[in-house]
XYZ file of C-alpha atoms in Angstrom:
282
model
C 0.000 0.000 0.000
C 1.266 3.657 -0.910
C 0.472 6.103 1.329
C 1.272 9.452 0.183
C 2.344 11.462 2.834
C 3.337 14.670 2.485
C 6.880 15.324 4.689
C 7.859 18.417 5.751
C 10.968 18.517 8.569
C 10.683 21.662 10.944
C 13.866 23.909 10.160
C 13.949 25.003 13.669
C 14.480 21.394 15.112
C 17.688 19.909 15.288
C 21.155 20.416 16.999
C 22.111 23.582 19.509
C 24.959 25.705 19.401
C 26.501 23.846 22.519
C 26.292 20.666 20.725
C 26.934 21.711 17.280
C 30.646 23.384 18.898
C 30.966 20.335 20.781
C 30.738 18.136 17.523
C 32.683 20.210 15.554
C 35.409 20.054 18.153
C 35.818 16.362 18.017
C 35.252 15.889 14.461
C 38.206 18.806 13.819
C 40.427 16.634 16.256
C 39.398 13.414 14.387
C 40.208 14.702 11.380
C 43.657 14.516 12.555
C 43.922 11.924 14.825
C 42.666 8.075 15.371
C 40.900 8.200 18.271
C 40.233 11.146 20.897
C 38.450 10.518 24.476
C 35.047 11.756 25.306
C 33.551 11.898 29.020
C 30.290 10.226 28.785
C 27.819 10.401 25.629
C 29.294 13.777 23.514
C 25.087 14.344 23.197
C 21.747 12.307 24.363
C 21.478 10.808 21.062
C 22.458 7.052 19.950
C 22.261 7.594 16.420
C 24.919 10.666 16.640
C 27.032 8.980 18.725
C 27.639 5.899 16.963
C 28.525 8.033 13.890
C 31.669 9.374 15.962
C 32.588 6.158 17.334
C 33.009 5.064 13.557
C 34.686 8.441 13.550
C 37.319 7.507 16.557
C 35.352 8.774 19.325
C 36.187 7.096 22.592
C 33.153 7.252 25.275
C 34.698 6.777 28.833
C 33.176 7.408 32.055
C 34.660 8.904 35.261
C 35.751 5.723 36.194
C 37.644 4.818 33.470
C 39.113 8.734 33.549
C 41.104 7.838 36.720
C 43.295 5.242 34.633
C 44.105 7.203 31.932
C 47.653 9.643 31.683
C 48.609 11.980 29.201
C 45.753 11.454 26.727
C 43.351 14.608 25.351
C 39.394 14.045 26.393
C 36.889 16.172 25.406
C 34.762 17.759 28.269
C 31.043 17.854 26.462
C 28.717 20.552 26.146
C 26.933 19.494 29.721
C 29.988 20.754 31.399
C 31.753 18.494 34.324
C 32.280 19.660 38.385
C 35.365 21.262 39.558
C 36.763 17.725 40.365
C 37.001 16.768 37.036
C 39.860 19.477 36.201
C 41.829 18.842 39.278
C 41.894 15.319 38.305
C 42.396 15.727 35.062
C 45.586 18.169 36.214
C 46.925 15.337 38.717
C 46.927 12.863 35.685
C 48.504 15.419 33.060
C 45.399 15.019 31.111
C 44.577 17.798 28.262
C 40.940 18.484 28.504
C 38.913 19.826 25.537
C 36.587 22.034 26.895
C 33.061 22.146 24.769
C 31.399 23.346 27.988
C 28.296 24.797 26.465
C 28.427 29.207 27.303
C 24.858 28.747 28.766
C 25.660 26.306 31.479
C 29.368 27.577 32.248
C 27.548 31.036 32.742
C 25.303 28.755 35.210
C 28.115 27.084 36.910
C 29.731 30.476 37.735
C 26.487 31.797 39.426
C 25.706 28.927 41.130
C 29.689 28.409 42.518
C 29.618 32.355 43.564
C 26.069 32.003 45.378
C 27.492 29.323 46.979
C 30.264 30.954 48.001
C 28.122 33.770 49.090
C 26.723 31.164 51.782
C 23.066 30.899 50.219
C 21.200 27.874 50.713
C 20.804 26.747 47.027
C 18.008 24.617 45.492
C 18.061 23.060 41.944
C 15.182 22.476 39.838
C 17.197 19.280 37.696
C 17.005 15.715 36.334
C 18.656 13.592 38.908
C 22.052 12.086 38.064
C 21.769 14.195 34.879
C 25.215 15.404 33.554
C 24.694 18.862 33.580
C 23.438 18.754 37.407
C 26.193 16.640 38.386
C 28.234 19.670 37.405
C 26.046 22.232 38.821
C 25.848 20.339 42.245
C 29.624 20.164 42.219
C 29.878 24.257 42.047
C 28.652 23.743 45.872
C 30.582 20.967 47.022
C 27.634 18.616 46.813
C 25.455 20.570 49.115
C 22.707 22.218 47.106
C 19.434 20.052 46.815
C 18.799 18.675 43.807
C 14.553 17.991 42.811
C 12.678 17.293 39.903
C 9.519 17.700 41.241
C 7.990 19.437 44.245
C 6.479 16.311 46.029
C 10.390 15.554 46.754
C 10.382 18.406 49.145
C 7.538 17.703 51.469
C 9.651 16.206 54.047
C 12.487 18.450 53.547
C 13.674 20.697 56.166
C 14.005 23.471 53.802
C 15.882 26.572 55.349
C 13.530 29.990 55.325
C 15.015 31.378 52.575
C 17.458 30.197 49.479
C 18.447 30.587 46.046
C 16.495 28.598 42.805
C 18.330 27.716 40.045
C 17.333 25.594 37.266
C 18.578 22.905 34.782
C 19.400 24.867 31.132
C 16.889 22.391 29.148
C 14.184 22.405 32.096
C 10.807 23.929 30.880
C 10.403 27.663 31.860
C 6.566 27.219 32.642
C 7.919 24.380 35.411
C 9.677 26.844 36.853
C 7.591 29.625 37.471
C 5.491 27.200 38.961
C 7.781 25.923 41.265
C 8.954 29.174 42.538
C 5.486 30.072 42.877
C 4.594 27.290 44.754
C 7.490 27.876 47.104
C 6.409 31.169 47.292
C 3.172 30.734 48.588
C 4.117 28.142 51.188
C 6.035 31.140 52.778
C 10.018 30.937 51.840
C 11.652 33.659 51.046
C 13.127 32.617 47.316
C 15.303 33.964 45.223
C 14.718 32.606 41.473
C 17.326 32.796 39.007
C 15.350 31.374 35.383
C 18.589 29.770 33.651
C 16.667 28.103 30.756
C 18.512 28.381 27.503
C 16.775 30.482 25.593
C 17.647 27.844 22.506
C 15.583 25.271 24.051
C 12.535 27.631 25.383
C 12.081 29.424 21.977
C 11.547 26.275 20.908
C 8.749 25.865 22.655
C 6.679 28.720 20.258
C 8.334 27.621 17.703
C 6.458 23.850 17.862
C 3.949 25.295 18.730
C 3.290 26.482 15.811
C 4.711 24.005 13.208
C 2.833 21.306 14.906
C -0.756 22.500 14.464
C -0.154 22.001 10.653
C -0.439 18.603 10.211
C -2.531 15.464 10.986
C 0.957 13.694 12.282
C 3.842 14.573 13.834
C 6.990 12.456 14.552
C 9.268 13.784 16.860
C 12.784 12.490 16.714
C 14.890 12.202 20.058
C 17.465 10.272 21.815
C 15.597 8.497 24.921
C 18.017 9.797 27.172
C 17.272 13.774 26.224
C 15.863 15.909 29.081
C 15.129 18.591 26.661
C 13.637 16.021 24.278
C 10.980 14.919 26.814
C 10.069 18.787 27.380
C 9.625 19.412 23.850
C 7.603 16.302 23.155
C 5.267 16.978 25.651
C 5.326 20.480 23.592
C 4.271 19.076 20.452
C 1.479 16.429 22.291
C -0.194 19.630 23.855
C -1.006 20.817 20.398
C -1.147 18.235 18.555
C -2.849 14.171 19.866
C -1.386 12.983 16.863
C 2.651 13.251 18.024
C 4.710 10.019 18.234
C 8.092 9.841 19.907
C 10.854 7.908 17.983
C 14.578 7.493 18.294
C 14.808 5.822 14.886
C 13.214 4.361 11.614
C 12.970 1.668 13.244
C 10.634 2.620 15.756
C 7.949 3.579 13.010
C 4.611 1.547 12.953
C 2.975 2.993 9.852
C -0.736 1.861 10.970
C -0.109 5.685 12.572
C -0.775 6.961 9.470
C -3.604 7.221 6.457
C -3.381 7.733 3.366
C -2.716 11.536 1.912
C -1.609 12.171 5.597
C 0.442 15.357 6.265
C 3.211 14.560 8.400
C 6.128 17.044 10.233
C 9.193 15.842 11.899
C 10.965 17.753 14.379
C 12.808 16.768 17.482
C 15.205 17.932 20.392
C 18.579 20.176 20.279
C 20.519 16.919 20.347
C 18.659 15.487 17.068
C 20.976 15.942 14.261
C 18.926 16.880 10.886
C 20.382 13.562 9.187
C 18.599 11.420 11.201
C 15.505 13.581 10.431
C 16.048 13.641 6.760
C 16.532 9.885 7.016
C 13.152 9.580 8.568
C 11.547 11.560 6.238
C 12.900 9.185 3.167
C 11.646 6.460 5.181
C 8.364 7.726 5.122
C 8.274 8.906 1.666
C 9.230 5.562 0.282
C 6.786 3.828 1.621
């Protein structure tokens, strides 16, 4: 059976500035070298990945970090806690930093409030890169949540500082704060959501109300893929979550059907154009 779709991909979707310089950084390196070191997954996205494993690109953890002496690894665009660079410096390691602007600007507020003796609250996905970093700006102390029932038995101090994940969703936010607001802290809120990821949020929107289906392409793993999914279901019932051809079941569609593809900031457009030749051919 044919079914005619009509495929459009949403130009807005696809990789981030953080992750595009990150990319760049280890395919320039690769270019040049066999094989270069890269703490934990360069992006939340299998697909991408693999393709710089083919490339040369090592994945290690922090385990496997503590072996290793004189080699270069590439510090991602999630950014890594001050222990990182100290170990790095005790095993004469040469870090590529790809820290992404947006959450290095976040690590330096959070490390100074810290510093400044504030109580300090994060709005994050547990055991989430980027938080791992953030938390390690305070020397493990500042509480970590991802949702407000996690602080009903917490003895919160009277006042503190709120800082959020980069890819967390700004509505979330304002919400929480709000909520802690109106149980009687005294909060200070500093909204640290990449503006890259929140425009997107308009931006879907209003591609997705243009066509009977949408597929959205992400990487299971993506925080910011989960906010923007949920994105695209709000405005449109007909939104399916895939991290690959594979994952298509074409009794989603009829006939004639328009479909749009978008997906996270760690979605490279290949694996969207591949999806939308998949569909076509079919």
């Amino acid at each position: 059976m044919s079914y005619n779709l009509t495929v459009t991909i949403d130009k807005d979707s696809g990789f981030c500035f953080g992750v595009v310089y990150a990319i760049e950084m280890a395919e320039d390196i690769l270019d040049h070298e066999d094989y270069l070191y890269c703490l934990g997954d360069i992006v939340h996205n299998d697909e991408e990945v693999r393709r710089l494993t083919d490339k040369g690109l090592r994945i290690i953890d922090h385990e496997q970090l503590k072996s290793l002496r004189n080699e270069k690894v590439l510090v991602r665009a999630h950014g890594e806690a001050p222990s990182t660079y100290e170990l790095a410096l005790k095993n004469e390691l040469i870090l590529i930093d790809a820290s992404c602007p947006v959450v290095l600007k976040l690590q330096n507020r959070i490390k100074n409030s810290h510093d400044e003796g504030e109580p300090i609250l994060i709005f994050g996905k547990h055991g989430h890169a980027e938080v791992i970093g953030l938390q390690g700006q305070t020397d493990g102390q500042a509480i970590v949540f991802q949702d407000l029932s996690e602080l009903d038995n917490v003895d919160l101090p009277s006042s503190f500082t709120l800082y959020s994940q980069t890819t967390k969703s700004t509505d979330k936010f304002y919400h929480i704060k709000d909520q802690l607001l109106s149980r009687g802290y005294e909060v200070k809120a500093n909204d640290t959501i990449c503006r890259q990821v929140s425009n997107r949020y308009g931006d879907l929107e209003k591609f997705v109300v243009n066509f009977d289906k949408i597929i959205f392409v992400s990487g299971k793993k993506s925080s910011n893929g989960k906010v923007l999914y949920d994105v695209c279901k709000k405005y449109n019932d007909n939104a399916y979550f895939i991290s690959n051809v594979e994952e298509i079941d074409f009794s989603w569609f009829n006939p004639n059907d328009r479909v749009g593809i978008c997906g996270a900031t760690s979605t490279p457009m290949w694996l969207m154009e591949q999806v939308k030749a998949f569909l076509l051919h079919h």
